[in-house]
Coordinates of C-alpha atoms in Angstrom, one line a residue:
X1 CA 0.0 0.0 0.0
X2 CA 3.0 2.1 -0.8
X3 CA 1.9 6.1 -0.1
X4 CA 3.3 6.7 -3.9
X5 CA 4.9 9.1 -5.7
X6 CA 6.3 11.8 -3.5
X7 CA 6.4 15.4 -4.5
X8 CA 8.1 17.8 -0.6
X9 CA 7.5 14.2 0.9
X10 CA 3.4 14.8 0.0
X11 CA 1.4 11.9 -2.1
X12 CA 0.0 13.4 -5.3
X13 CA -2.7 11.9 -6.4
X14 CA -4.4 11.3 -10.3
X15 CA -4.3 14.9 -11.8
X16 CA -7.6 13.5 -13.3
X17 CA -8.7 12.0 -9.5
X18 CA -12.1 10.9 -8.0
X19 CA -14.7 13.0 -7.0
X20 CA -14.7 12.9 -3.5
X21 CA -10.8 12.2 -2.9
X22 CA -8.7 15.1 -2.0
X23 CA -5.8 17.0 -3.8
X24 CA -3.4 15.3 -1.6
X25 CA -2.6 13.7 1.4
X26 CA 0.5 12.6 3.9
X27 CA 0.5 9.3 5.1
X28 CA 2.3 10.5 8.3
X29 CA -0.6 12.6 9.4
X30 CA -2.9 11.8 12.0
X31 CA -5.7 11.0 9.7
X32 CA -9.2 10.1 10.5
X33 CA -9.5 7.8 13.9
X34 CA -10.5 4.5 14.1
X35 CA -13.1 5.7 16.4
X36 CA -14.8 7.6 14.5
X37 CA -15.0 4.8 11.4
X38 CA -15.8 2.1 14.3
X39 CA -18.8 3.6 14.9
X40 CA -20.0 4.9 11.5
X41 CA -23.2 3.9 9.2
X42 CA -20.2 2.7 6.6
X43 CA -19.0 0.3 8.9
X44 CA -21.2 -1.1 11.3
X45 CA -24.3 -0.6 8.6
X46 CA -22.6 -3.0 5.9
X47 CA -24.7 -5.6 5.0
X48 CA -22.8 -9.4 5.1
X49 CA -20.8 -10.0 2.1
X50 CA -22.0 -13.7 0.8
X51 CA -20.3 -16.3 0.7
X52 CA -22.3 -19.8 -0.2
X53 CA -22.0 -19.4 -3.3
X54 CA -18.3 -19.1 -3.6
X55 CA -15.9 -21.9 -4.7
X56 CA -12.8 -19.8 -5.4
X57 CA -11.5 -16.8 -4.1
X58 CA -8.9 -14.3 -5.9
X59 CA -7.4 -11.6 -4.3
X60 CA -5.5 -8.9 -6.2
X61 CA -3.3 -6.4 -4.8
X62 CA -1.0 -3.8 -5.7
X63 CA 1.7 -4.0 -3.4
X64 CA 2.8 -6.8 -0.9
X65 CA 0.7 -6.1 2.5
X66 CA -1.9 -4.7 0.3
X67 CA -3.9 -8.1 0.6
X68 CA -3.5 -8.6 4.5
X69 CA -4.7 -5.1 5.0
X70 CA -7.6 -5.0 3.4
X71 CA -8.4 -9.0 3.0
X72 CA -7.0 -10.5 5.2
X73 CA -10.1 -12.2 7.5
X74 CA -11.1 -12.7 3.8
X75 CA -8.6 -15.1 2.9
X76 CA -8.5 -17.1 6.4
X77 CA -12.3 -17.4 6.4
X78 CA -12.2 -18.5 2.6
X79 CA -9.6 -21.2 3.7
X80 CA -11.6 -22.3 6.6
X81 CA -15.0 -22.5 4.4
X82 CA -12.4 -25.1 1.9
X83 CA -12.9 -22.2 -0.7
X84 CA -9.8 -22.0 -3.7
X85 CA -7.8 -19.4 -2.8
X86 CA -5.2 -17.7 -5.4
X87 CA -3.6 -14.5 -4.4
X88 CA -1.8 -12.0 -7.1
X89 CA 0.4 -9.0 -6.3
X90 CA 1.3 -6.6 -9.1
X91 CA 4.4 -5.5 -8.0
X92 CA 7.5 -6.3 -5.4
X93 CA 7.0 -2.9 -3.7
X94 CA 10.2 -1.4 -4.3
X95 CA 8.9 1.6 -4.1
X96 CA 7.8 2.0 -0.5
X97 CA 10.9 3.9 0.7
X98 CA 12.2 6.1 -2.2
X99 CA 14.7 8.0 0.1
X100 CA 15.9 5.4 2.3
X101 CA 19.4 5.2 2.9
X102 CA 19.7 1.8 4.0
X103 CA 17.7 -0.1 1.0
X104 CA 17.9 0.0 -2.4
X105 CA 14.6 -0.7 -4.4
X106 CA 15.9 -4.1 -5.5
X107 CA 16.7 -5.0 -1.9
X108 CA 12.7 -3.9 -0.5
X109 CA 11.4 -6.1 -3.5
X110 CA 13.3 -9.0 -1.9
X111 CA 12.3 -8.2 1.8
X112 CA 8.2 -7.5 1.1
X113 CA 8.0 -10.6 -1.1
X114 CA 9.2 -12.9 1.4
X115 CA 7.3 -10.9 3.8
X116 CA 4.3 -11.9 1.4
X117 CA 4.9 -15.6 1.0
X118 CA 5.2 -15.6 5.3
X119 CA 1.8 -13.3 5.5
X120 CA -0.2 -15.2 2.9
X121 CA 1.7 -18.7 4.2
X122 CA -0.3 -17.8 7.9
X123 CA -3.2 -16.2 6.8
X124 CA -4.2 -18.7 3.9
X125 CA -1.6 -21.8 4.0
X126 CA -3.5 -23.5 1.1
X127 CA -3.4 -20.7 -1.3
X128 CA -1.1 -20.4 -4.8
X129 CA 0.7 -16.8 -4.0
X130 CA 2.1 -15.0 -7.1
X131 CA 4.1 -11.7 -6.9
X132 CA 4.3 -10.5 -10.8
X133 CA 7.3 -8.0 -10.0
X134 CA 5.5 -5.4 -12.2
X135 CA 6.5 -1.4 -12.1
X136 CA 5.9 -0.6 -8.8
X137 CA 4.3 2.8 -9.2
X138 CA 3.6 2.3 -12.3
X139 CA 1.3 0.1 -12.3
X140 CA -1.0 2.1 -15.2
X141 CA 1.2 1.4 -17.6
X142 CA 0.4 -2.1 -17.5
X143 CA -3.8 -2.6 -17.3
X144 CA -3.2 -5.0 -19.7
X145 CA -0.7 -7.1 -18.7
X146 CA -2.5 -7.3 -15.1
X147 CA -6.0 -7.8 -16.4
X148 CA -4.4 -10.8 -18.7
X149 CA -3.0 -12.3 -15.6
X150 CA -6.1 -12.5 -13.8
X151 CA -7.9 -13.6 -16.7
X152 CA -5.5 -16.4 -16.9
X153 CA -6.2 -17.5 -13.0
X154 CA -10.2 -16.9 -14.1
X155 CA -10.0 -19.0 -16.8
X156 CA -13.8 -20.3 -18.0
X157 CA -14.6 -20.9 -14.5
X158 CA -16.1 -17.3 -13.3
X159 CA -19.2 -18.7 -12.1
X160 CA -18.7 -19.2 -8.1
X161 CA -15.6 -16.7 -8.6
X162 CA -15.4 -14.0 -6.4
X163 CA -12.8 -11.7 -7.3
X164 CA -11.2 -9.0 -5.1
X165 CA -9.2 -5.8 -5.9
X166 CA -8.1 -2.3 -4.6
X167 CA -10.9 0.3 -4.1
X168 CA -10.7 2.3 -7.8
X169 CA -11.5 5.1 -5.4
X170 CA -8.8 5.4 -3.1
X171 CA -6.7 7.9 -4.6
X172 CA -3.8 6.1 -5.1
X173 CA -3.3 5.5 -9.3
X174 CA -1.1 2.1 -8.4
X175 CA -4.5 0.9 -6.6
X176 CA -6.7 2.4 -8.9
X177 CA -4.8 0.4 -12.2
X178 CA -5.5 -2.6 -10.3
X179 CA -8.9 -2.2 -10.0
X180 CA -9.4 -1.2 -13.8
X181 CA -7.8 -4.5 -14.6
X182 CA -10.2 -6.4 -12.5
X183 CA -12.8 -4.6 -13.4
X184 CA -12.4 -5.1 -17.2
X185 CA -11.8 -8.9 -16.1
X186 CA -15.4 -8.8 -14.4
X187 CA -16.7 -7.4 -17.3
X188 CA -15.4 -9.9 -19.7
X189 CA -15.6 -12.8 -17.3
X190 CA -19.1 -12.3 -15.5
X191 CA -17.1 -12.7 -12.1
X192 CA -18.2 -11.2 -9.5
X193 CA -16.3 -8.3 -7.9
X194 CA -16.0 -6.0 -4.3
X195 CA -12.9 -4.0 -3.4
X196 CA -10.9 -3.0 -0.2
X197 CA -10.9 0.3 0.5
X198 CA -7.1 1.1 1.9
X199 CA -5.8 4.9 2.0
X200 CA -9.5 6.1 2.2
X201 CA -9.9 5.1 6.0
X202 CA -7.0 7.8 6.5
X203 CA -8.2 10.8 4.1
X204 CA -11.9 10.3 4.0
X205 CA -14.7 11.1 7.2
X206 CA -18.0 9.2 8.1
X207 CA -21.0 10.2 6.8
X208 CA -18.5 12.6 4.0
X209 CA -20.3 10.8 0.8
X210 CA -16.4 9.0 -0.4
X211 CA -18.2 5.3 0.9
X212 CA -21.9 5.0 0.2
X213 CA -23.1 2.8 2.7
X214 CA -25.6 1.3 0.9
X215 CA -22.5 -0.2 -1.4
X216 CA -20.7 -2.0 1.3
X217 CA -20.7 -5.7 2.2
X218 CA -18.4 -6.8 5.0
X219 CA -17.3 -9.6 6.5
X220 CA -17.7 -10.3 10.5
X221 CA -14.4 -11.5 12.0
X222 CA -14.1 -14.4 14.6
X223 CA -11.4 -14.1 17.4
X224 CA -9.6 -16.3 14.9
X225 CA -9.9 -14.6 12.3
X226 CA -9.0 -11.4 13.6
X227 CA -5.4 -12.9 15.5
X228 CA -4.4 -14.1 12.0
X229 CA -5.0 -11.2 10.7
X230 CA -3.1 -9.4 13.2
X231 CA -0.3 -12.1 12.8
X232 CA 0.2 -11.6 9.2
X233 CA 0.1 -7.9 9.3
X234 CA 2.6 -8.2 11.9
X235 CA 4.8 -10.3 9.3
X236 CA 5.3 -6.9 6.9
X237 CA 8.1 -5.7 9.7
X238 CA 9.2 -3.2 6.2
X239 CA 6.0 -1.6 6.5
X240 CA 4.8 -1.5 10.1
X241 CA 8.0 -0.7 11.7
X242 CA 11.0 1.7 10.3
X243 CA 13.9 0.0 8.4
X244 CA 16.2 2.4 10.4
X245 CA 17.0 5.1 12.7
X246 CA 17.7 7.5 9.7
X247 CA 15.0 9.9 8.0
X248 CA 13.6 8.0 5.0
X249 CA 13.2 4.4 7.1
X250 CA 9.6 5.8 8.6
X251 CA 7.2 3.0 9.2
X252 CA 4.9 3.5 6.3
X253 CA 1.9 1.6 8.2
X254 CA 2.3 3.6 11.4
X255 CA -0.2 2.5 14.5
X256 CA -2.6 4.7 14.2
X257 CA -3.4 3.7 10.6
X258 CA -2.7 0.2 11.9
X259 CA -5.9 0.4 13.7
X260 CA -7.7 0.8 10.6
X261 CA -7.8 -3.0 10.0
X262 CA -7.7 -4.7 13.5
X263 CA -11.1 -3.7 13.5
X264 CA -13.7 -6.8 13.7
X265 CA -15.2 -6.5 10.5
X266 CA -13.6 -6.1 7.0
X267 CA -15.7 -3.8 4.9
X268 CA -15.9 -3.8 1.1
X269 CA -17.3 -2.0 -2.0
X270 CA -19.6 -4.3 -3.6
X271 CA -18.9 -3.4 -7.4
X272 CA -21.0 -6.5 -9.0
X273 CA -24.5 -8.3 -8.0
X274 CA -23.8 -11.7 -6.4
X275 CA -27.0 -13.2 -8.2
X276 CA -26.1 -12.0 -11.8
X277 CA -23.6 -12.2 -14.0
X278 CA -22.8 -8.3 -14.9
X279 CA -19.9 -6.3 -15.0
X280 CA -19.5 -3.3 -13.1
X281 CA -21.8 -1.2 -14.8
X282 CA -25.0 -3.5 -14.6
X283 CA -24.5 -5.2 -18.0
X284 CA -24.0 -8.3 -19.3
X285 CA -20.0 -9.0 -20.1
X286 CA -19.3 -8.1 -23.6
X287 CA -17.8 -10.7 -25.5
X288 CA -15.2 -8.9 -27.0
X289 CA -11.8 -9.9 -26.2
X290 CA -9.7 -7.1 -23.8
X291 CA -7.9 -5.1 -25.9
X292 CA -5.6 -2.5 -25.5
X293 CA -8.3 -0.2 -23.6
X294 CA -8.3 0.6 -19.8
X295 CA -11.7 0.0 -19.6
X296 CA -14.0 -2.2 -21.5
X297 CA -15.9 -0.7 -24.2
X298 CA -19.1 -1.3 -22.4
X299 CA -19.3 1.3 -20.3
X300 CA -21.5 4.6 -22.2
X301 CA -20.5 7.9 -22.3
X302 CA -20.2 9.9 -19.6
X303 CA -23.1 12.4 -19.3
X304 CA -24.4 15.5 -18.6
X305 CA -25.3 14.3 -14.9
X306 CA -21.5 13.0 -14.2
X307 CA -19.7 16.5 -15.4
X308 CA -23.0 18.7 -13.2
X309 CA -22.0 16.8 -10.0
X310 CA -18.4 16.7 -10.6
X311 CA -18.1 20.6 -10.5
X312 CA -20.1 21.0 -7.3
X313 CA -17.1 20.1 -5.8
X314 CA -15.6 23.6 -6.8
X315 CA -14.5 26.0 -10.0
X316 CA -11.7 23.9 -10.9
X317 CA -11.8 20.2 -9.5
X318 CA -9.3 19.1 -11.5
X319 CA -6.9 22.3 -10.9
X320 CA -6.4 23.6 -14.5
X321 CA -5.8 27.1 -12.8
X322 CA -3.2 26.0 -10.2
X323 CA -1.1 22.8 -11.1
X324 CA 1.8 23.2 -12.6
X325 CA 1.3 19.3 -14.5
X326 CA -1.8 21.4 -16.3
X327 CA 0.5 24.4 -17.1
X328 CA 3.5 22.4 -18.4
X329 CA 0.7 20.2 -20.8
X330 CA -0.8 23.6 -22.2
X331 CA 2.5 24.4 -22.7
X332 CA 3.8 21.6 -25.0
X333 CA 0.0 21.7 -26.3
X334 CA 0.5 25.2 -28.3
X335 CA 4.3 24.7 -29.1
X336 CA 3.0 21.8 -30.7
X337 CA 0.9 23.2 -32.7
X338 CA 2.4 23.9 -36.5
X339 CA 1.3 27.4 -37.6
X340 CA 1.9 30.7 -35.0
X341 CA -1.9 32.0 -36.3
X342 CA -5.4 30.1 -37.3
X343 CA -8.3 31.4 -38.5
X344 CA -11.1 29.7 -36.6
X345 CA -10.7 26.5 -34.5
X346 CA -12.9 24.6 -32.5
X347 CA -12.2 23.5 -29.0
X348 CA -15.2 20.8 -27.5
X349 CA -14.7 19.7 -23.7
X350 CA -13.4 23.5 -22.7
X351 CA -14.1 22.9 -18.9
X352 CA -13.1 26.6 -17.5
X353 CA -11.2 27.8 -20.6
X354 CA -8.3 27.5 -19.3
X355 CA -6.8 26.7 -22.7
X356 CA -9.6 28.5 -24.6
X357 CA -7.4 31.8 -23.4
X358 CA -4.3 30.5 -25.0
X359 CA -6.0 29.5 -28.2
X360 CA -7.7 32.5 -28.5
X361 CA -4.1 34.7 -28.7
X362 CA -3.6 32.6 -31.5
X363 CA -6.8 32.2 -33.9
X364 CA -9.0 34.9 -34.8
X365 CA -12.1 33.0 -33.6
X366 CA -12.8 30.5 -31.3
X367 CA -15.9 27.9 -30.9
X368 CA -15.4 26.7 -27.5
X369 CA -18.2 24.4 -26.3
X370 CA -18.6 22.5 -22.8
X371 CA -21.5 19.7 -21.5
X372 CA -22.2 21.2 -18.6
X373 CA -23.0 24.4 -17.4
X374 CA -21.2 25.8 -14.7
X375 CA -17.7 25.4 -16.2
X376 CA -18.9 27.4 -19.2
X377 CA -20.2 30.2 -16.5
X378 CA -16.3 30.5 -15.4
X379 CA -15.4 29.9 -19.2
X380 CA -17.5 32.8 -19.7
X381 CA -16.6 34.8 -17.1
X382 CA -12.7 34.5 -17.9
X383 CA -12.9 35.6 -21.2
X384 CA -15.3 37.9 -20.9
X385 CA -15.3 40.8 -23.6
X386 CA -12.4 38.9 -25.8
X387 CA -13.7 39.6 -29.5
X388 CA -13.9 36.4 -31.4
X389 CA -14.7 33.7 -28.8
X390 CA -17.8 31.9 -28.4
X391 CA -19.1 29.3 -26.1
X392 CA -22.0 27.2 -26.2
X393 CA -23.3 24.1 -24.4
X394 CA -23.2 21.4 -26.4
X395 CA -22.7 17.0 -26.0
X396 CA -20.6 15.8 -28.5
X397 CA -20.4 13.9 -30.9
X398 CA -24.5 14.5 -30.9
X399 CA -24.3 18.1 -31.0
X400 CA -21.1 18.6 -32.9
X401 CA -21.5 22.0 -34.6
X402 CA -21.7 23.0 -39.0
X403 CA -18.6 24.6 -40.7
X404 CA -15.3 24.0 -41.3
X405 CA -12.2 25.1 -39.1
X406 CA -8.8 25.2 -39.1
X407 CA -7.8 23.8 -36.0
X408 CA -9.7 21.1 -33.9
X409 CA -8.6 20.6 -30.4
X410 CA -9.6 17.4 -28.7
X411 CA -7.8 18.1 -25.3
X412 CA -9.1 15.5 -22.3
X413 CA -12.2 15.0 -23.8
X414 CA -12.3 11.5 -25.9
X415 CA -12.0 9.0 -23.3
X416 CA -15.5 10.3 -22.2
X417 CA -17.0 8.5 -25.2
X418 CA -17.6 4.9 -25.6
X419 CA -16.4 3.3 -28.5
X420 CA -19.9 4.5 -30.8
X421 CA -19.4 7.7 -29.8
X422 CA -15.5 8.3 -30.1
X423 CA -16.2 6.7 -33.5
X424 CA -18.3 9.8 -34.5
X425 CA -16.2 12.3 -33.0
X426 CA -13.6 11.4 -34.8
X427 CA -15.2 11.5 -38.3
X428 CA -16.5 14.8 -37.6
X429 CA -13.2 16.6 -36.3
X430 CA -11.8 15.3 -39.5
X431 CA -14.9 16.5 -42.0
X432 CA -14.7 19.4 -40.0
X433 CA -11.2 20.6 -40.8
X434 CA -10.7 22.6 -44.0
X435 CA -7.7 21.5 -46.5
X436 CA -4.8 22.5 -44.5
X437 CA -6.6 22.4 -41.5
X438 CA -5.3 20.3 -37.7
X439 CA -6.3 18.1 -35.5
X440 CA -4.4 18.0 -32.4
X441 CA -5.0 15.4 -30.0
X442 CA -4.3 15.5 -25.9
X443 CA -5.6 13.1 -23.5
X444 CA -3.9 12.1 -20.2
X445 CA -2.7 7.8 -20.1
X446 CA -3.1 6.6 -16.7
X447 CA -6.3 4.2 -15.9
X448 CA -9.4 6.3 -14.6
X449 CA -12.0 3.8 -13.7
X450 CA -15.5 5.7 -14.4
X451 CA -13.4 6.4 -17.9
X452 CA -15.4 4.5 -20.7
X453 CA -11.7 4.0 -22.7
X454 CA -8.1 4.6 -22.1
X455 CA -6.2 7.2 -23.9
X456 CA -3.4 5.4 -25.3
X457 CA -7.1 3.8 -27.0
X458 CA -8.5 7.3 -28.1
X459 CA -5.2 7.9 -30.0
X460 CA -4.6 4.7 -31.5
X461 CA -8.2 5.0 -33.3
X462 CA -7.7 8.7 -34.3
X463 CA -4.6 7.3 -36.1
X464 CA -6.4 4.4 -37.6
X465 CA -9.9 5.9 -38.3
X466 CA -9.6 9.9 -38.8
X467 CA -7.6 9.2 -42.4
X468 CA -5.3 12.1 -41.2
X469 CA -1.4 11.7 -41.4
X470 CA 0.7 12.1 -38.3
X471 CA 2.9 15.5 -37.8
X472 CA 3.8 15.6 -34.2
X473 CA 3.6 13.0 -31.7
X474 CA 4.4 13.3 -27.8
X475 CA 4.7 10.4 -25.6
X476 CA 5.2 10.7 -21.8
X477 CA 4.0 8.5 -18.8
X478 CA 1.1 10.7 -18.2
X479 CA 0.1 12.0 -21.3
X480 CA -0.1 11.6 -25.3
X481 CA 0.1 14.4 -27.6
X482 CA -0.6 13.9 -31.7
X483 CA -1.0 16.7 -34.2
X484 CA -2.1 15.3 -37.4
X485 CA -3.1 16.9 -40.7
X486 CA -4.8 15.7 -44.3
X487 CA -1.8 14.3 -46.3
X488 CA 1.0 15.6 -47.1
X489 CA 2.2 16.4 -43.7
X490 CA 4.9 18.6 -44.1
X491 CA 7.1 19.4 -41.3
X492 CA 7.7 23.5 -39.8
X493 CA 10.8 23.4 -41.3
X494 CA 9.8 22.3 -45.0
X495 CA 7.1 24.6 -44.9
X496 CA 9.5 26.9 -44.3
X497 CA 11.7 26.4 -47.2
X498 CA 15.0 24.7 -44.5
X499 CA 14.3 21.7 -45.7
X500 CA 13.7 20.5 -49.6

């Protein structure tokens, strides 16, 4: 349950993060009591999570401790009810102690994956462990590779197959990729599917809206249960106690978040119905294989209602304003772009416009259009006055608007559409682009679970489907940027006359 990615020694969660989760937290802070959750509608309403029906048990986890945290009575009640049990951790956890001066990251993965064959040894003696030594904090580069791993311990036997992940919602992106993968397995597989909430017993409050209590299942713990629980959770001595005396060795499980999950019951998020076969979105499982996408093609469009409550959490929820990743992306987003001046362009998805402003200082008129209403309002607001920039409400690809433009800017917007829809948008961006017009494409690449597809997915079919040839392309870990144009593309320098 590694804290993650450290920016002044704070976590920094998804820049595209869950609604309820906060901009950050520290792991060394206080965080919310045990009392207060011991007493709470979320925990002591759950309703009990059942298990008749289930011959096989597999738990998933991000990190080594991961599944004695948050499963722990889980896996020794499944192997006291004779239930199969198969355990898979994504990574080694090399990661959990990025400025320790004692351990090197190849010499953590060693310690918390024997610590993980001792844990899961007492806590489920019968089970198959299997530590895949993928990326440890980086675990959204690899959806694919996790969801095919899972799939593989599935196999045609979903029925009876209860399947357990990391909470997509607790704002930590390692936790959240392994819940995309087992969500798209789910989907595929008809399994069904709860998660462990981990880092949101810290950040979150009761009765705050992060856990909706009529979504959790839980499992009542006997004396047992609870001791080998506590014995394997004692067995992560990297995690629960400091490597050292020296700053960087801090304990990252310290006692008061300990308490967390010595509690008597183990609460879960109950993502599929145990009486039918549907994915996480209450439909059947497609049958289409997994793909390349994040998320399985399944899931609609986001609409209206998604985009109105995410902006009652504030102006800016995802901090286009005041981060600094947003900045540095708008950034590479107009240097990328191939001419210094446009005509007209057209800019769907404009959120606050943010990057309507910077367009605008370089086309004499801008369409900037929005789903919902209040962003437009600060949209609005921002550019108020500026001569040649126009926003409407509109859903695309439904409402796309008439005319041709010379620029077309799909920025953080695609990976709202199913497959139908995305489809659609991109035959109209390219009919909508005069001879020599541009497309440029942004969209950010780690997993977001309420996401209908991936945006390594959004680009790869603008490349295959939009008939457009590529002019610039910008990989990164957290973003893709592709500028493409109606054949020939010709480079800023040959259009320029440096190049013949």
């Amino acid at each position: 349950m590694n804290p993650g990615e450290k920016v002044s020694d704070r976590y920094i969660p998804q820049q595209r993060p869950s609604r309820q989760a906060p901009a950050s937290f520290d792991h060394r802070d206080s965080g919310t009591s045990e009392q207060l959750w011991a007493t709470s509608r979320e925990v002591k309403g759950a309703a009990p999570l059942e298990l008749s029906d289930v011959h096989r048990l597999v738990v998933t986890a991000a990190h080594p401790d991961d599944e004695s945290l948050g499963a722990g009575g889980l896996l020794a009640r499944a192997v006291g009810l004779g239930i199969q049990v198969i355990v898979l951790i994504a990574s080694a956890g090399e990661a959990s102690h990025p400025a320790s001066p004692t351990h090197r990251p190849e010499d953590l993965a060693r310690v918390r994956s024997r610590e993980a064959q001792e844990a899961v040894g007492r806590l489920a003696p019968t089970s198959r462990l299997d530590v895949l030594d993928l990326p440890d904090g980086r675990l959204s580069t690899v959806v694919d590779v996790m969801a095919r791993e899972i799939l593989d311990r599935i196999g045609d036997q979903s029925h009876g197959t209860l399947l357990v992940a990391p909470w997509h919602g607790d704002n930590h992106p390692d936790h959240a990729a392994v819940s995309a993968a087992a969500r798209r397995v789910a989907l595929r597989s008809g399994c069904r599917l709860v998660e462990y909430p981990i880092w949101a017993w810290h950040w979150a409050r009761p009765g705050d809206g992060t856990l909706v209590p009529e979504q959790l299942v839980a499992v009542d713990l006997t004396l047992r249960e609870r001791q080998q629980k506590d014995g394997g959770l004692a067995i992560y001595r990297s995690q629960v106690a400091p490597l050292s005396d020296a700053a960087g060795d801090e304990a990252v499980v310290p006692p008061g978040f300990a308490e967390h999950f010595r509690r008597d019951r183990e609460v879960f998020v109950s993502i599929t119905s145990p009486s039918t076969p549907e994915g996480p979105s209450g439909r059947s499982p497609s049958p289409a294989g997994l793909g390349g996408a994040d998320h399985p093609t399944a899931i609609p469009s986001l609409d209206r209602g998604f985009f109105d409550d995410f902006y009652r959490a504030g102006r800016d929820p995802w901090g286009f304003e005041s981060r600094w990743y947003e900045k540095r992306k708008r950034d590479i987003t107009l240097a990328s772009l191939p001419r210094p001046h446009f005509a007209s362009a057209f800019e769907p998805g404009c959120a606050i416009g943010v990057l309507t402003a910077a367009l605008a200082e370089r086309c004499d008129r801008v369409l900037a259009t929005d789903i919902a209403a209040a962003p437009l309002a600060v949209a609005r607001e921002r550019l108020a006055g500026r001569h040649g920039v126009q926003f409407e409400q509109r859903r695309i690809p439904a409402e796309w608007p008439p005319g041709l433009f010379d620029l077309v800017v799909l920025s953080e917007v695609c990976y709202y559409c199913d497959a139908d829809d995305l489809g659609c948008v991109i035959r109209s961006a390219a009919a909508s682009l005069n001879r020599d017009g541009i497309l440029l494409a942004c969209h950010w690449r780690h997993p977001v679970v309420e996401y209908p597809i991936s945006g390594d997915e959004v680009h790869r079919r603008i490349r295959a489907e939009s008939g457009l040839a590529v002019l610039v392309e910008h990989v990164e870990e957290d973003f893709r940027l592709d500028v493409l144009t109606p054949s020939p593309a010709l480079s800023v320098a040959r259009r320029d006359g440096l190049v013949r």
